[in-house]
Amino acid sequence: GTYTIEVQNGGGSALFTRRFTPAAPQTETVHADVVGDPTFFELVPVTAGAAKIVVKNPGGTVVGTLVLGGSAPTVGIVAPAAAFVGSGTKNVSWTITDPDSNAFTSRVLFSSDSGATWSTLGAVAADTTLGVDFDGLPGTSGATALIRVITSDGVNTGSATSPPFVVAK
């Protein structure tokens, strides 16, 4: 790759390094005058002693820094609540509390088997509601369905799981 991502300790020493090449920006329509910044998505390992993540351009100049720390978001499920029956399209909603961040991305997952397996229903940025068509999900024989919301503030992650509920067959 042409760029470098480093996980560094408090003294600036690299604990982990990965090279990568950002993807060209994508648009839904093709226009010669549409210009955007390159994008990337890289997984980095959880590393003991990590204090920041640094991105360097091909010349070795730092182009971005993400300081690690702060609090994980606290997530609370509002709906579905106890005694919920999933049928038709209904909103799944949740709350997020985080004293050191106000930008979040949440993933909403569904399990029909008490959490043995999970499938992703969607990802939501900057919102706390997702409309879900429960008629398109596997029905349950009892209250074995669960919703889980996993929320990231870009550094830390919190999650919550709903009480068990029924999805109509």
mmCIF file of C-alpha atoms in Angstrom:
data_model
loop_
_atom_site.group_PDB
_atom_site.id
_atom_site.type_symbol
_atom_site.label_atom_id
_atom_site.label_comp_id
_atom_site.label_asym_id
_atom_site.label_seq_id
_atom_site.Cartn_x
_atom_site.Cartn_y
_atom_site.Cartn_z
ATOM 1 C CA GLY A 1 0.000 0.000 0.000
ATOM 2 C CA THR A 2 0.912 3.636 -0.358
ATOM 3 C CA TYR A 3 -0.354 4.921 3.019
ATOM 4 C CA THR A 4 0.510 3.739 6.532
ATOM 5 C CA ILE A 5 -1.729 3.298 9.538
ATOM 6 C CA GLU A 6 0.029 2.995 12.902
ATOM 7 C CA VAL A 7 -1.207 2.194 16.373
ATOM 8 C CA GLN A 8 1.120 4.152 18.665
ATOM 9 C CA ASN A 9 1.800 4.245 22.396
ATOM 10 C CA GLY A 10 1.846 7.461 24.454
ATOM 11 C CA GLY A 11 5.464 8.139 23.449
ATOM 12 C CA GLY A 12 4.705 7.884 19.715
ATOM 13 C CA SER A 13 6.345 4.497 19.160
ATOM 14 C CA ALA A 14 4.563 2.190 16.704
ATOM 15 C CA LEU A 15 2.937 -0.848 18.318
ATOM 16 C CA PHE A 16 1.333 -2.003 15.060
ATOM 17 C CA THR A 17 1.796 -0.898 11.448
ATOM 18 C CA ARG A 18 -0.191 -1.691 8.297
ATOM 19 C CA ARG A 19 0.236 -0.325 4.779
ATOM 20 C CA PHE A 20 -2.853 0.262 2.616
ATOM 21 C CA THR A 21 -4.064 2.137 -0.449
ATOM 22 C CA PRO A 22 -7.217 4.288 -0.119
ATOM 23 C CA ALA A 23 -10.047 3.595 -2.558
ATOM 24 C CA ALA A 24 -11.071 6.175 -5.131
ATOM 25 C CA PRO A 25 -14.256 8.037 -4.144
ATOM 26 C CA GLN A 26 -17.463 6.553 -5.540
ATOM 27 C CA THR A 27 -20.592 8.405 -6.645
ATOM 28 C CA GLU A 28 -23.971 7.178 -7.861
ATOM 29 C CA THR A 29 -23.725 9.188 -11.059
ATOM 30 C CA VAL A 30 -20.622 9.687 -13.125
ATOM 31 C CA HIS A 31 -19.516 13.298 -13.549
ATOM 32 C CA ALA A 32 -16.063 14.371 -14.622
ATOM 33 C CA ASP A 33 -16.157 17.324 -12.230
ATOM 34 C CA VAL A 34 -16.992 15.280 -9.084
ATOM 35 C CA VAL A 35 -13.919 15.167 -6.872
ATOM 36 C CA GLY A 36 -13.733 13.710 -3.383
ATOM 37 C CA ASP A 37 -11.252 12.582 -0.813
ATOM 38 C CA PRO A 38 -9.980 9.013 -0.968
ATOM 39 C CA THR A 39 -11.624 6.710 1.559
ATOM 40 C CA PHE A 40 -10.478 3.689 3.502
ATOM 41 C CA PHE A 41 -11.627 1.161 6.047
ATOM 42 C CA GLU A 42 -8.941 -0.742 7.915
ATOM 43 C CA LEU A 43 -9.241 -3.050 10.885
ATOM 44 C CA VAL A 44 -6.532 -2.672 13.510
ATOM 45 C CA PRO A 45 -5.972 -5.024 16.419
ATOM 46 C CA VAL A 46 -6.689 -4.078 20.001
ATOM 47 C CA THR A 47 -3.191 -3.412 21.299
ATOM 48 C CA ALA A 48 -2.198 -3.023 24.959
ATOM 49 C CA GLY A 49 -0.721 0.412 25.602
ATOM 50 C CA ALA A 50 -2.274 1.988 22.495
ATOM 51 C CA ALA A 51 -2.795 5.760 22.828
ATOM 52 C CA LYS A 52 -3.548 6.852 19.258
ATOM 53 C CA ILE A 53 -3.977 5.749 15.657
ATOM 54 C CA VAL A 54 -1.994 7.740 13.087
ATOM 55 C CA VAL A 55 -2.402 7.765 9.283
ATOM 56 C CA LYS A 56 0.576 8.796 7.152
ATOM 57 C CA ASN A 57 0.638 9.647 3.446
ATOM 58 C CA PRO A 58 3.131 8.094 0.983
ATOM 59 C CA GLY A 59 5.757 10.695 1.995
ATOM 60 C CA GLY A 60 5.444 9.785 5.691
ATOM 61 C CA THR A 61 3.607 12.982 6.679
ATOM 62 C CA VAL A 62 0.869 12.537 9.288
ATOM 63 C CA VAL A 63 -2.506 13.266 7.639
ATOM 64 C CA GLY A 64 -4.763 12.188 10.510
ATOM 65 C CA THR A 65 -4.690 11.211 14.160
ATOM 66 C CA LEU A 66 -7.336 9.528 16.298
ATOM 67 C CA VAL A 67 -6.630 9.749 20.026
ATOM 68 C CA LEU A 68 -7.815 6.632 21.851
ATOM 69 C CA GLY A 69 -9.551 6.866 25.186
ATOM 70 C CA GLY A 70 -12.735 8.203 26.611
ATOM 71 C CA SER A 71 -15.843 6.335 27.586
ATOM 72 C CA ALA A 72 -17.764 3.676 25.719
ATOM 73 C CA PRO A 73 -21.299 4.696 24.724
ATOM 74 C CA THR A 74 -24.058 3.419 26.988
ATOM 75 C CA VAL A 75 -26.870 1.988 24.888
ATOM 76 C CA GLY A 76 -30.438 1.322 26.040
ATOM 77 C CA ILE A 77 -33.158 -0.409 24.026
ATOM 78 C CA VAL A 78 -36.461 1.515 24.001
ATOM 79 C CA ALA A 79 -38.356 -0.717 21.543
ATOM 80 C CA PRO A 80 -38.946 -3.601 21.376
ATOM 81 C CA ALA A 81 -39.898 -3.741 25.046
ATOM 82 C CA ALA A 82 -41.219 -6.636 27.122
ATOM 83 C CA ALA A 83 -44.368 -8.311 25.707
ATOM 84 C CA PHE A 84 -43.625 -6.970 22.193
ATOM 85 C CA VAL A 85 -44.931 -8.999 19.251
ATOM 86 C CA GLY A 86 -43.061 -8.393 16.010
ATOM 87 C CA SER A 87 -45.326 -8.149 12.974
ATOM 88 C CA GLY A 88 -45.535 -5.665 10.140
ATOM 89 C CA THR A 89 -43.142 -2.720 9.987
ATOM 90 C CA LYS A 90 -42.272 -1.230 13.362
ATOM 91 C CA ASN A 91 -39.474 0.950 14.642
ATOM 92 C CA VAL A 92 -36.621 -0.423 16.679
ATOM 93 C CA SER A 93 -35.350 2.450 18.825
ATOM 94 C CA TRP A 94 -32.609 2.975 21.375
ATOM 95 C CA THR A 95 -30.879 5.623 23.459
ATOM 96 C CA ILE A 96 -27.181 6.505 23.488
ATOM 97 C CA THR A 97 -25.369 8.253 26.328
ATOM 98 C CA ASP A 98 -21.698 9.172 26.023
ATOM 99 C CA PRO A 99 -20.125 12.059 27.959
ATOM 100 C CA ASP A 100 -17.204 12.514 25.544
ATOM 101 C CA SER A 101 -18.742 12.042 22.092
ATOM 102 C CA ASN A 102 -21.799 13.021 20.080
ATOM 103 C CA ALA A 103 -21.116 11.193 16.793
ATOM 104 C CA PHE A 104 -22.238 7.567 16.593
ATOM 105 C CA THR A 105 -22.802 4.690 14.226
ATOM 106 C CA SER A 106 -25.070 1.854 15.332
ATOM 107 C CA ARG A 107 -25.612 -1.635 13.930
ATOM 108 C CA VAL A 108 -28.918 -3.368 14.614
ATOM 109 C CA LEU A 109 -28.903 -7.169 14.805
ATOM 110 C CA PHE A 110 -31.683 -9.753 15.086
ATOM 111 C CA SER A 111 -31.750 -13.239 16.598
ATOM 112 C CA SER A 112 -34.697 -15.639 16.400
ATOM 113 C CA ASP A 113 -32.993 -18.261 18.582
ATOM 114 C CA SER A 114 -32.268 -16.561 21.916
ATOM 115 C CA GLY A 115 -28.935 -15.184 20.701
ATOM 116 C CA ALA A 116 -27.365 -18.374 19.333
ATOM 117 C CA THR A 117 -27.110 -16.721 15.896
ATOM 118 C CA TRP A 118 -27.401 -13.085 14.750
ATOM 119 C CA SER A 119 -28.130 -11.367 11.450
ATOM 120 C CA THR A 120 -27.634 -7.689 10.650
ATOM 121 C CA LEU A 121 -30.802 -5.681 9.996
ATOM 122 C CA GLY A 122 -29.033 -2.435 9.200
ATOM 123 C CA ALA A 123 -26.556 0.266 10.145
ATOM 124 C CA VAL A 124 -27.589 3.740 11.258
ATOM 125 C CA ALA A 125 -25.399 6.830 11.509
ATOM 126 C CA ALA A 126 -26.439 9.783 13.664
ATOM 127 C CA ASP A 127 -29.874 8.347 14.524
ATOM 128 C CA THR A 128 -31.465 6.067 17.123
ATOM 129 C CA THR A 129 -34.299 4.473 15.121
ATOM 130 C CA LEU A 130 -34.485 1.807 12.424
ATOM 131 C CA GLY A 131 -37.705 0.692 10.720
ATOM 132 C CA VAL A 132 -37.865 -3.112 10.595
ATOM 133 C CA ASP A 133 -40.285 -5.279 8.595
ATOM 134 C CA PHE A 134 -40.863 -8.090 11.090
ATOM 135 C CA ASP A 135 -42.959 -10.006 8.525
ATOM 136 C CA GLY A 136 -39.716 -10.623 6.594
ATOM 137 C CA LEU A 137 -37.934 -12.149 9.614
ATOM 138 C CA PRO A 138 -38.087 -15.765 10.819
ATOM 139 C CA GLY A 139 -41.059 -16.327 13.115
ATOM 140 C CA THR A 140 -40.614 -17.782 16.569
ATOM 141 C CA SER A 141 -42.508 -20.441 18.559
ATOM 142 C CA GLY A 142 -42.207 -18.386 21.737
ATOM 143 C CA ALA A 143 -40.374 -15.405 23.137
ATOM 144 C CA THR A 144 -36.973 -16.281 21.643
ATOM 145 C CA ALA A 145 -36.415 -13.245 19.410
ATOM 146 C CA LEU A 146 -33.894 -10.567 20.414
ATOM 147 C CA ILE A 147 -32.678 -7.253 19.035
ATOM 148 C CA ARG A 148 -29.117 -6.134 19.764
ATOM 149 C CA VAL A 149 -27.807 -2.633 19.066
ATOM 150 C CA ILE A 150 -24.034 -2.146 18.869
ATOM 151 C CA THR A 151 -22.954 1.507 18.894
ATOM 152 C CA SER A 152 -19.504 2.967 18.192
ATOM 153 C CA ASP A 153 -18.261 6.505 18.791
ATOM 154 C CA GLY A 154 -15.338 5.828 16.450
ATOM 155 C CA VAL A 155 -13.099 4.558 19.240
ATOM 156 C CA ASN A 156 -15.226 2.809 21.858
ATOM 157 C CA THR A 157 -18.216 0.486 21.487
ATOM 158 C CA GLY A 158 -21.251 -0.174 23.662
ATOM 159 C CA SER A 159 -24.202 -2.488 23.167
ATOM 160 C CA ALA A 160 -27.587 -3.466 24.538
ATOM 161 C CA THR A 161 -29.910 -6.403 23.964
ATOM 162 C CA SER A 162 -33.701 -6.254 24.102
ATOM 163 C CA PRO A 163 -35.843 -8.431 26.306
ATOM 164 C CA PRO A 164 -36.997 -11.603 24.517
ATOM 165 C CA PHE A 165 -40.070 -11.199 22.323
ATOM 166 C CA VAL A 166 -42.222 -13.066 19.812
ATOM 167 C CA VAL A 167 -42.123 -12.658 16.032
ATOM 168 C CA ALA A 168 -45.371 -13.758 14.380
ATOM 169 C CA LYS A 169 -45.062 -16.678 11.981
#
